Short mmCIF file of C-alpha atoms in Angstrom, two decimals:
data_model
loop_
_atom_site.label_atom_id
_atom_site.label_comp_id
_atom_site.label_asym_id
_atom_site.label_seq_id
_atom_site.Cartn_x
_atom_site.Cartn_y
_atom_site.Cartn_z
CA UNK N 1 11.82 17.56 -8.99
CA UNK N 2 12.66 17.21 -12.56
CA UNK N 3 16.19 18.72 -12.54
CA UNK N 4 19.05 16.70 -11.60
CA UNK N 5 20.89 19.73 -10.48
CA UNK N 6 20.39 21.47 -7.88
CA UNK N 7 22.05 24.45 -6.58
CA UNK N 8 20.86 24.78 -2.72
CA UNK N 9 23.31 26.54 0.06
CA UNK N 10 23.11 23.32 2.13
CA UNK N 11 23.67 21.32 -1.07
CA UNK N 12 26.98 18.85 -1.05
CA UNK N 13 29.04 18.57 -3.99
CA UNK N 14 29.60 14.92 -2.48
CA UNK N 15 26.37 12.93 -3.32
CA UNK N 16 25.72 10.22 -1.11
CA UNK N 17 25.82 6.58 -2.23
CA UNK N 18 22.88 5.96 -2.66
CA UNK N 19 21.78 9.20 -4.93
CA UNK N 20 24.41 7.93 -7.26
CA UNK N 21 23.65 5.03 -7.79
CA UNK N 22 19.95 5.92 -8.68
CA UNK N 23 21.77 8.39 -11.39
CA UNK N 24 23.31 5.49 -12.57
CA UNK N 25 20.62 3.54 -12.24
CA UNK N 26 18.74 5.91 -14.46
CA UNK N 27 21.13 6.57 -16.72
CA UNK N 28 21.54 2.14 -17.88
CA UNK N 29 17.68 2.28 -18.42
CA UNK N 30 17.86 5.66 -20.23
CA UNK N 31 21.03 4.40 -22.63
CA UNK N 32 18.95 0.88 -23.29
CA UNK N 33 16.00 2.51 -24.33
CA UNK N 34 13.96 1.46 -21.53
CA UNK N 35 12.82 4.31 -20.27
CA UNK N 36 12.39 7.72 -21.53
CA UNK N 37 13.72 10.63 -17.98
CA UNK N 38 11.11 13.02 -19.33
CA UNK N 39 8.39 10.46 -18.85
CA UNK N 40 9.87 9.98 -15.24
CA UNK N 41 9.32 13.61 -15.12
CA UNK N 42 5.42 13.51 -15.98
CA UNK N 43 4.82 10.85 -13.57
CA UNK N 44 6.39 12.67 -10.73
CA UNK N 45 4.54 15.97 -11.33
CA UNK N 46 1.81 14.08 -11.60
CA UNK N 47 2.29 12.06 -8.68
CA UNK N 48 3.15 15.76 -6.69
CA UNK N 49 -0.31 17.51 -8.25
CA UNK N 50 -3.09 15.10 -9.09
CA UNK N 51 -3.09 12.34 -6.25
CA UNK N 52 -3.47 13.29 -2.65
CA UNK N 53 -5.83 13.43 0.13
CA UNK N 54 -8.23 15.93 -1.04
CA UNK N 55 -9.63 13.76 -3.44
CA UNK N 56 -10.23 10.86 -0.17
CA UNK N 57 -11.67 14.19 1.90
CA UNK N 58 -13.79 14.88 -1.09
CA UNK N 59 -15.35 11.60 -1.02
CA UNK N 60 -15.93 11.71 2.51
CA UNK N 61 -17.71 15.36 2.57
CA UNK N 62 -20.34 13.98 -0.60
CA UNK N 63 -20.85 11.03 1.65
CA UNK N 64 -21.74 12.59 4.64
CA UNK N 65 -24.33 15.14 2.69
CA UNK N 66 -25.64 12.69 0.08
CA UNK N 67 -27.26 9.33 1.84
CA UNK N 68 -27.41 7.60 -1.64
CA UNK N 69 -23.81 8.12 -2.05
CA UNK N 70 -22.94 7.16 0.91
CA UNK N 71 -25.11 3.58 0.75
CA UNK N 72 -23.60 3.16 -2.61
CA UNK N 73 -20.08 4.21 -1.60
CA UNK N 74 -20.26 1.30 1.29
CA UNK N 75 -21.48 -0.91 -1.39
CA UNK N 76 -18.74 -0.52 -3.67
CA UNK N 77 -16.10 1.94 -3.43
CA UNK N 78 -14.48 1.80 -6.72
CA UNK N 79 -17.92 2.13 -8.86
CA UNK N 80 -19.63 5.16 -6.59
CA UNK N 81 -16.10 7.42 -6.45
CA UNK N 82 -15.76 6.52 -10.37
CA UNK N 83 -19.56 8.71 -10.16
CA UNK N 84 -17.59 11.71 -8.75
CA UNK N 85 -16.30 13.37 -12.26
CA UNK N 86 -13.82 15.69 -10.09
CA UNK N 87 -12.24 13.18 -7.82
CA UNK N 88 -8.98 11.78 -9.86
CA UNK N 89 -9.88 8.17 -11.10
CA UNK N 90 -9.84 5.73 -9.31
CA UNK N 91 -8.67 2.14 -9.53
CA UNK N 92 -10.71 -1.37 -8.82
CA UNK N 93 -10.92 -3.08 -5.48
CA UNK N 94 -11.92 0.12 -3.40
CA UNK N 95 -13.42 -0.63 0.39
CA UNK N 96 -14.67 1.98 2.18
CA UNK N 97 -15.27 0.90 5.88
CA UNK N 98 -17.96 3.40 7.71
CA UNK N 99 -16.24 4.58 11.64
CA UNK N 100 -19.86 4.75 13.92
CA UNK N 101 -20.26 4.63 17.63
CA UNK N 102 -19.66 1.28 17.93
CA UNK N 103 -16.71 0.74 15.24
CA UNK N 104 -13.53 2.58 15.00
CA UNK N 105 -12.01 0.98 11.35
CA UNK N 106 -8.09 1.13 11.06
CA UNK N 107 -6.18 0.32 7.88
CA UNK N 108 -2.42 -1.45 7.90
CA UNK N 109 -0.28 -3.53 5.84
CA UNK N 110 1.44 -5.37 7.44
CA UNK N 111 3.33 -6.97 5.02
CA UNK N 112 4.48 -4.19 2.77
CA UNK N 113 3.05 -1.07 2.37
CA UNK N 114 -0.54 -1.06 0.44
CA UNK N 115 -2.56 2.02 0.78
CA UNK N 116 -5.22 3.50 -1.49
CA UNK N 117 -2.99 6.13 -3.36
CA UNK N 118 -5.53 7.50 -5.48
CA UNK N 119 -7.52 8.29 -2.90
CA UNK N 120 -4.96 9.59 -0.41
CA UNK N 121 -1.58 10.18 -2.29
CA UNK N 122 1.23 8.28 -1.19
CA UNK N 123 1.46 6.69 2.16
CA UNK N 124 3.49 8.67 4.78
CA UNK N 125 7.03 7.41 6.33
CA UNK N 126 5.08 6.12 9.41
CA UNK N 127 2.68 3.89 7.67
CA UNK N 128 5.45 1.91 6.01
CA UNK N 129 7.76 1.71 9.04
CA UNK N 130 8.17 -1.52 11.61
CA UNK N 131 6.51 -0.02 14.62
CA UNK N 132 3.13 0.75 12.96
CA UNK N 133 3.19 -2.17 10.42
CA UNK N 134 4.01 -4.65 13.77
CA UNK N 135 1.63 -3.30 16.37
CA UNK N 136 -1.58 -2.45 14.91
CA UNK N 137 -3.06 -5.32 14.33
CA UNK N 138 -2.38 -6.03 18.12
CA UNK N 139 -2.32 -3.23 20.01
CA UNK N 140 -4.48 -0.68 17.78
CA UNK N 141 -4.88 1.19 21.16
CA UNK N 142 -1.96 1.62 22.19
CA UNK N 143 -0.76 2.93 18.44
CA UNK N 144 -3.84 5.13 18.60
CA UNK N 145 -2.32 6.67 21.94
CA UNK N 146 0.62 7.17 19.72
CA UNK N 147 -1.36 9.44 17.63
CA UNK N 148 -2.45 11.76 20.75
CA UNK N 149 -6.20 9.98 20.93
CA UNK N 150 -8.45 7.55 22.35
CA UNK N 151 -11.40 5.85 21.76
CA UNK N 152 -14.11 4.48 23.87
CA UNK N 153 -13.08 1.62 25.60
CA UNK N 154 -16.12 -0.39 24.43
CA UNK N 155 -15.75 0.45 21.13
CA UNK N 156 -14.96 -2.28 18.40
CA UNK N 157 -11.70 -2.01 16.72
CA UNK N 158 -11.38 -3.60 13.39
CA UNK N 159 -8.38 -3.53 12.05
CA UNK N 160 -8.44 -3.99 8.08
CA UNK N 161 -4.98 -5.80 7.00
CA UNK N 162 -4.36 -5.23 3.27
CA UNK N 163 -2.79 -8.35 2.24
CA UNK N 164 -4.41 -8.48 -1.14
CA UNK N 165 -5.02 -6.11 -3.91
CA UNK N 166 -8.54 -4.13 -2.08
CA UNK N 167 -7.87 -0.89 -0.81
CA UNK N 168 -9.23 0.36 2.04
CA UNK N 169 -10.78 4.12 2.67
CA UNK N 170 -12.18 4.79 6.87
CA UNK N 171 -14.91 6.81 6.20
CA UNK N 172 -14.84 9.10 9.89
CA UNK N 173 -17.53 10.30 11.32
CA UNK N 174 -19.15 13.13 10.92
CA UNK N 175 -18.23 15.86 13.77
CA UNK N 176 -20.95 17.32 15.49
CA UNK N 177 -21.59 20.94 14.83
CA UNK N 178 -21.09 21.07 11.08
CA UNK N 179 -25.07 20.96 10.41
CA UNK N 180 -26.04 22.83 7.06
CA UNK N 181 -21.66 23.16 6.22
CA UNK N 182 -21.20 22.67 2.30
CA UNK N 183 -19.15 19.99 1.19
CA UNK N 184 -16.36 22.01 0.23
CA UNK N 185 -16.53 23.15 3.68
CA UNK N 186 -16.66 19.82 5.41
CA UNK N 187 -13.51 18.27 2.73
CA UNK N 188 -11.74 20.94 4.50
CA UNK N 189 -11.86 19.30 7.70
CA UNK N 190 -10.98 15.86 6.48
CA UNK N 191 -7.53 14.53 7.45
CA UNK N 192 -5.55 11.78 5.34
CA UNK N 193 -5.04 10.54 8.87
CA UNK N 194 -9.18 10.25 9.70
CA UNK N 195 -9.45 8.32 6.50
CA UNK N 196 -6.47 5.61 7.32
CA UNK N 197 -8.49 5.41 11.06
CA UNK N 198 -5.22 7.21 12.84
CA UNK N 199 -7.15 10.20 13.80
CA UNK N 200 -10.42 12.24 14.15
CA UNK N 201 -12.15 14.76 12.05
CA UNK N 202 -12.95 17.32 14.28
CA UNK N 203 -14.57 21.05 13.72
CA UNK N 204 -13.11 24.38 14.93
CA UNK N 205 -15.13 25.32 17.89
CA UNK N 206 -17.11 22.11 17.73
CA UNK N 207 -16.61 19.28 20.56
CA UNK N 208 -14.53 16.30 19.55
CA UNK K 1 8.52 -16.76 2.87
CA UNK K 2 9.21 -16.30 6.55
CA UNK K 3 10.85 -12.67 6.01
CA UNK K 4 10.90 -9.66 8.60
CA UNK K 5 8.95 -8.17 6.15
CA UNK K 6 5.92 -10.17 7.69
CA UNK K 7 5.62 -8.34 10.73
CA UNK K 8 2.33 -8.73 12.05
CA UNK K 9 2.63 -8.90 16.08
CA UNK K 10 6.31 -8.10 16.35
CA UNK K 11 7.21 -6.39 19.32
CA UNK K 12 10.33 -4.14 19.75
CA UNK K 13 10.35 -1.75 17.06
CA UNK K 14 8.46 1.07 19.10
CA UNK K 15 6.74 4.11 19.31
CA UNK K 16 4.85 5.34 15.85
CA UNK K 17 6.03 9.02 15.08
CA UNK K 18 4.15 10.81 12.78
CA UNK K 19 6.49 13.55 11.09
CA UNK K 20 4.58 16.86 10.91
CA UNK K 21 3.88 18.21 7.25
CA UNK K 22 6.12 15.05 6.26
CA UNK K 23 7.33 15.95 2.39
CA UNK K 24 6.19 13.32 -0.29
CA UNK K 25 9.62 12.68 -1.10
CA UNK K 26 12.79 13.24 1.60
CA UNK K 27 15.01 13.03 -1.03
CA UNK K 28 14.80 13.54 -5.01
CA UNK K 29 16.48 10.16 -5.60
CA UNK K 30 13.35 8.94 -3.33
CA UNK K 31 11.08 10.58 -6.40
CA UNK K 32 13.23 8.83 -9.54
CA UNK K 33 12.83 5.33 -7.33
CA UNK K 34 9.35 5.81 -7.19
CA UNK K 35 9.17 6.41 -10.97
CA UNK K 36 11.52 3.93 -12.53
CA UNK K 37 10.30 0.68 -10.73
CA UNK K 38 6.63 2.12 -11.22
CA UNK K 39 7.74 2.59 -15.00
CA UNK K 40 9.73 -0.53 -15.65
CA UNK K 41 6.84 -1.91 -14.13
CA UNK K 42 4.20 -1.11 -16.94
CA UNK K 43 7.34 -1.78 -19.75
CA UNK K 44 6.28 -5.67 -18.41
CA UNK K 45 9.82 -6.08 -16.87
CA UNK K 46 8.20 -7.29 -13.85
CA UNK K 47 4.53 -7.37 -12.07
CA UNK K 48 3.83 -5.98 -8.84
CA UNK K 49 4.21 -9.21 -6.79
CA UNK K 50 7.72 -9.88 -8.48
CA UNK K 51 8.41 -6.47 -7.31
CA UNK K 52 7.08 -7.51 -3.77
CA UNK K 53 9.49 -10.80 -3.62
CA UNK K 54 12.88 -9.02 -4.45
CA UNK K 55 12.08 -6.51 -1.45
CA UNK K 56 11.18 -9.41 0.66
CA UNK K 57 14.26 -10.99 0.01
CA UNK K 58 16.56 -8.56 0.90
CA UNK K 59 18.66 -9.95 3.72
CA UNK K 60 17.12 -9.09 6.83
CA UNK K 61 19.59 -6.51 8.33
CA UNK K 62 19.30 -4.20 5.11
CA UNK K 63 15.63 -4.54 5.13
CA UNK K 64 15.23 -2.84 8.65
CA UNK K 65 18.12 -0.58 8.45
CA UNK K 66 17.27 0.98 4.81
CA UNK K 67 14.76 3.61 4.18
CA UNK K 68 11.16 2.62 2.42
CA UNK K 69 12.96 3.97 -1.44
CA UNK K 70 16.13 2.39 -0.60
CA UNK K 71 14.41 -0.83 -0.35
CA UNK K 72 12.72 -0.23 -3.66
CA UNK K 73 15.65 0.83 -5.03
CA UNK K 74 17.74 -2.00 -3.85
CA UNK K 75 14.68 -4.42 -5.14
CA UNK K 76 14.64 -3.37 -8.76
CA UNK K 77 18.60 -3.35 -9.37
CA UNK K 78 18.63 -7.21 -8.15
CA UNK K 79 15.50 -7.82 -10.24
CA UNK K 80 16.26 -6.09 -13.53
CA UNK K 81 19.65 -8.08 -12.64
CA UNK K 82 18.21 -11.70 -12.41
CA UNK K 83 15.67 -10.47 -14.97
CA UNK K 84 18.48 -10.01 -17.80
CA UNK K 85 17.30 -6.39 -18.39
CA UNK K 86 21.07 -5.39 -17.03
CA UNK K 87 24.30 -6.91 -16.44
CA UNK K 88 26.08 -6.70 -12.95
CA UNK K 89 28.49 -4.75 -15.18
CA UNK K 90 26.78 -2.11 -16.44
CA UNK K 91 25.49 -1.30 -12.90
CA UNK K 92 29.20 -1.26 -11.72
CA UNK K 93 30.26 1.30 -15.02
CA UNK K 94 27.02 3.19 -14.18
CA UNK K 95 26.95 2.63 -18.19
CA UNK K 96 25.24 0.27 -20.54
CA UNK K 97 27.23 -1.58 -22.59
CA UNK K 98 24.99 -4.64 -24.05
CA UNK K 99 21.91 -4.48 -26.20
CA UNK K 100 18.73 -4.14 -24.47
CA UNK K 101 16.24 -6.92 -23.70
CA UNK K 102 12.79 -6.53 -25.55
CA UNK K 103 10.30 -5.61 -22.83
CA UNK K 104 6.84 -7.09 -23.20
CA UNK K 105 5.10 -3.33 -23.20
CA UNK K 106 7.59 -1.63 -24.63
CA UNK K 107 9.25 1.54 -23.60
CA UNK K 108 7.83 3.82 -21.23
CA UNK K 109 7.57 7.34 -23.02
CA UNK K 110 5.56 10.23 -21.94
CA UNK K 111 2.32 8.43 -23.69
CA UNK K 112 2.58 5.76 -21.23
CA UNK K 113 2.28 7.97 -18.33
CA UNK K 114 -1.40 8.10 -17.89
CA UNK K 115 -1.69 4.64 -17.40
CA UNK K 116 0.30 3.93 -14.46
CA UNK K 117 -1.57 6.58 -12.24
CA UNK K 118 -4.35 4.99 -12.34
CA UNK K 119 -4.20 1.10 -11.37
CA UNK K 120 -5.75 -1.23 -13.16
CA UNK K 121 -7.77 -4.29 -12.15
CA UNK K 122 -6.30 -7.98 -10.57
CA UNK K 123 -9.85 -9.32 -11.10
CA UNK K 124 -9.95 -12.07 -13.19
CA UNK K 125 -12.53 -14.88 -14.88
CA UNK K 126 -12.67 -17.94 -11.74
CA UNK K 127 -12.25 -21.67 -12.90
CA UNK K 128 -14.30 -23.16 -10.50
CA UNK K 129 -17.14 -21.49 -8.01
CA UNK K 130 -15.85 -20.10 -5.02
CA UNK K 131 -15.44 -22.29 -2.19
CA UNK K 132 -16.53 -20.59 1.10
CA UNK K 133 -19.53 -18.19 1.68
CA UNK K 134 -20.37 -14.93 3.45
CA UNK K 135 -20.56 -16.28 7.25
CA UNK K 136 -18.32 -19.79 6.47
CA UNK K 137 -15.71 -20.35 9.13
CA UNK K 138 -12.19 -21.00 8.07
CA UNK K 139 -8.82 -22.27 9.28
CA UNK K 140 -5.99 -20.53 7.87
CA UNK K 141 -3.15 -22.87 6.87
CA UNK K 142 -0.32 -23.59 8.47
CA UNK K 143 2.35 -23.06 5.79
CA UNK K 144 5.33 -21.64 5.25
CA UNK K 145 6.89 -21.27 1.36
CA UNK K 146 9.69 -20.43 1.11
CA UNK K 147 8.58 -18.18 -1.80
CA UNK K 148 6.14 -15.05 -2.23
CA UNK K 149 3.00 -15.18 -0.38
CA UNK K 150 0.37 -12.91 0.93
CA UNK K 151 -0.49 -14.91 4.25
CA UNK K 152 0.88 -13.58 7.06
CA UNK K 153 2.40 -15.94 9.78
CA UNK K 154 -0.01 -14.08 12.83
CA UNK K 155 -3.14 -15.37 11.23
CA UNK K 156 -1.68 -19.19 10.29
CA UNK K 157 -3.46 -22.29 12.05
CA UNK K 158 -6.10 -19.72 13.49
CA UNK K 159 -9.77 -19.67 12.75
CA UNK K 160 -11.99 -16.84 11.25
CA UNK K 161 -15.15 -16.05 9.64
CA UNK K 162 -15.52 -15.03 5.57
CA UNK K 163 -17.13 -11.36 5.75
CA UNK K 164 -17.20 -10.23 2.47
CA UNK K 165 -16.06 -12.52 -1.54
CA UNK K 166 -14.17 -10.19 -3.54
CA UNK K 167 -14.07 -12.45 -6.68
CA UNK K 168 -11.55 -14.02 -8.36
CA UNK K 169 -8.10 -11.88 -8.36
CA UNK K 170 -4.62 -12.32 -9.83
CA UNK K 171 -2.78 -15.24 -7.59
CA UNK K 172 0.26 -13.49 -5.88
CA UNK K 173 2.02 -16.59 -4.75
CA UNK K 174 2.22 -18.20 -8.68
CA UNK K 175 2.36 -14.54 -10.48
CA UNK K 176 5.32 -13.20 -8.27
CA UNK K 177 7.68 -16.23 -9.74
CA UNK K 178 6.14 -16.31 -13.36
CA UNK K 179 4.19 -19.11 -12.92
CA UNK K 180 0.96 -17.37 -13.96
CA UNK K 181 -1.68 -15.48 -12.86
CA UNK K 182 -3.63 -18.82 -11.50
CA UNK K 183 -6.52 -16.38 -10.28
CA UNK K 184 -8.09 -17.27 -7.13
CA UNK K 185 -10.94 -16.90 -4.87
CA UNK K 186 -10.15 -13.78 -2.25
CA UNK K 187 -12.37 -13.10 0.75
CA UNK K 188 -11.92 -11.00 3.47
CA UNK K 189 -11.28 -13.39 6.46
CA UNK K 190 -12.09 -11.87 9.87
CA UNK K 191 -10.49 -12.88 13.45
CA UNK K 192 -11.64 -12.18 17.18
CA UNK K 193 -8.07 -10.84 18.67
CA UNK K 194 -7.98 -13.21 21.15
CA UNK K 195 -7.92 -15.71 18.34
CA UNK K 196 -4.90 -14.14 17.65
CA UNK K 197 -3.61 -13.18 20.54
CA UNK K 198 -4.52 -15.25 23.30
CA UNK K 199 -7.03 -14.24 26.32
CA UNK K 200 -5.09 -11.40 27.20
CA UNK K 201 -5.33 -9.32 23.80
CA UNK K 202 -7.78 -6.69 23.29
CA UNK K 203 -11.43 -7.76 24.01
CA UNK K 204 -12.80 -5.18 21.49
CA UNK K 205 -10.51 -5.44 18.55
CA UNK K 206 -11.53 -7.28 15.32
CA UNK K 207 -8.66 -7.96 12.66
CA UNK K 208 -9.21 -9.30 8.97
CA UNK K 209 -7.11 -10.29 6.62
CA UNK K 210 -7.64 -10.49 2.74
CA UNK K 211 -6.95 -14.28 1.93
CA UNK K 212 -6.92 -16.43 -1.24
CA UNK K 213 -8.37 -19.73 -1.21
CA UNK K 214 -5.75 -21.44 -1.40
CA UNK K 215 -4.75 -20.71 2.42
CA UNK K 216 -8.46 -21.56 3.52
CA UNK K 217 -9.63 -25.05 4.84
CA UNK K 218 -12.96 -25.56 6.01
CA UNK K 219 -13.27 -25.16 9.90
#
């Protein structure tokens, strides 16, 4: 991602519009000292390597085999994940809402796009775009059916709108058949999508 | 402001389609977007709610026809514009051609990378005790800036409950327009959905909102 060139079969030596004026772009802030392309570089690899969803699916694993964590994880996110010495830092203002029985927790923002990137990288194309931003904070259900699931239809949704600077993490539940499974194990099963309350962790061979 | 950005309850726009083993970036320009306003950002060009207003105000028919990094792109060039950091000029030569503007931070190098990946905290010390409590109902205002603010139209003039008190945090609506960071009391503000949306909406759905004081009255 660092080159500028690149030499690909289906590669155009016409650049679109827009990639040149990013060049440009790039090139003013470079020639007024702004910013340095190399340290554009190191953010991007480190954006492509460090953040992601296996540190959110790590989180969620320790909290479904350690009880402690998991009380002091719904207490305050930010503090109990800072505990976890392997999970990439994390910043303030970290919610993690607990999916039971009776509550099925969703995460939007509805006004731009804010989404805990440290816990789950950076947000897909879908959780940015109109249709998701417009409808699921009134039709959660029927955005949910656009995911290929359901949910019981006496089930609470609550839908978490991040209009401020708090970040929200779903913490799914557990699926059945995964008694006595390691964390590692269980962080395998995790989805970025169980954690934003657009899908289900469920186990191989276990029911749903 | 009233912006399509704010779309909360908006029909029309369709079906959600999740892109299988979606790529982080589409595009490398997507990737050097991502990085410049996130590092021009931490030089103190601009905060994150400044950064929020210039997409906002994008006229409405390139905000819903341009891709999530074409926004941001589109965002910074008008802001560093406005800002002083470049001339309308340079952006047309692709060149710069006038001495720099002294940034507040100074220049992002590789020693400033660390500290934009990890975000640092919009809590600040509160001038006054908060307002509202855990369990307090409260009647969003009806208002409408015409500047940067984080209350969305869906939840304006209706009534909800304060379920959690986050502290005091970094005003939005002042710090977007460099009027200060003004830090305010947010709480999460919860809603029934027929609240929202009427007797017909959802009987089981719950939505909340994160909300400063300054859009709360007493209810």
């Amino acid at each position: 991602m660092s080159e500028h060139h690149h030499d690909h079969d289906h590669d155009h030596s016409e650049l679109s519009d827009t990639e040149l004026r990013v060049r440009a772009l790039e090139t003013i802030l470079t020639e007024k000292g702004y910013i340095d392309p190399a340290a554009l570089d190191a953010m991007i690899q480190a954006y492509e390597t460090k953040i992601g969803p296996h540190n959110g699916a790590l989180v969620v694993a320790k909290a479904w085999t350690d009880p402690a964590f998991k009380e002091a994880l719904l207490a305050d996110g930010s503090a109990a994940v800072g505990t976890l010495g392997h999970v990439s830092r994390t910043g303030d203002h970290l919610v993690v809402v607990e999916n039971t029985p009776e509550r099925h927790n969703m995460v939007v923002c509805t006004l731009c796009s804010c989404y805990p990137w440290e816990m789950l990288g950076l947000p897909p194309v879908w959780y940015k775009a109109a249709p998701y931003r417009s409808r699921a904070v009134k039709d959660p259900r029927g955005v949910l059916a656009d995911f290929g699931f359901t949910i019981p239809k006496d089930t609470e949704i609550r839908v978490w709108d991040s209009t401020a600077e708090t970040r929200f993490l779903v913490l799914p539940m557990r699926p059945a058949g995964t008694e006595g499974w390691s964390e590692e194990q269980l962080a395998e099963l995790v989805t970025r999508d169980s954690m934003i309350g657009t899908g289900l962790v469920t186990a191989p061979g276990a029911p749903s | 402001m009233n912006g399509v950005h704010d779309m909360g309850g908006m029909d029309g726009f369709g079906k959600v389609e999740p892109e299988p083993n979606e790529p982080m970036f589409h595009a490398e320009w997507e990737a050097r977007v991502l990085a410049m306003v996130r590092a021009m950002g931490a030089t103190g060009a601009f905060n994150i709610d400044a950064s929020r207003f210039y997409r906002e105000t994008l006229p409405p028919e390139v905000y819903l026809s341009s891709s999530y990094y074409k926004k941001w792109f589109l965002g910074l060039e008008d802001m560093l514009v406005e800002r002083g950091f470049l001339a309308a000029d340079e952006v047309k030569a692709g060149h710069a051609s006038a001495p720099p503007k002294p940034l507040k931070r100074g220049s992002f190098t590789t020693n400033s990378v660390d500290r934009v990946l990890t975000r640092g905290s919009f809590t600040r010390p509160a001038s006054a005790p908060a307002a509202f409590a855990i369990g307090d109902r409260v009647r969003m205002k009806n208002i409408h800036p015409t500047t940067h603010t984080r209350l969305p139209r869906y939840v304006r003039g209706h009534v909800g409950v304060i379920e959690r008190i986050h502290g005091a945090h970094v005003y939005p609506d002042t710090a977007a327009h460099d009027q200060g960071e003004n830090p305010q009391w947010l709480y999460t503000v919860v809603f029934d959905g027929a609240e929202l949306w009427g007797a017909d909406g959802d009987p089981t759905l719950k939505v909340s909102v994160e909300a400063f004081e300054p859009y709360l009255d007493p209810a």
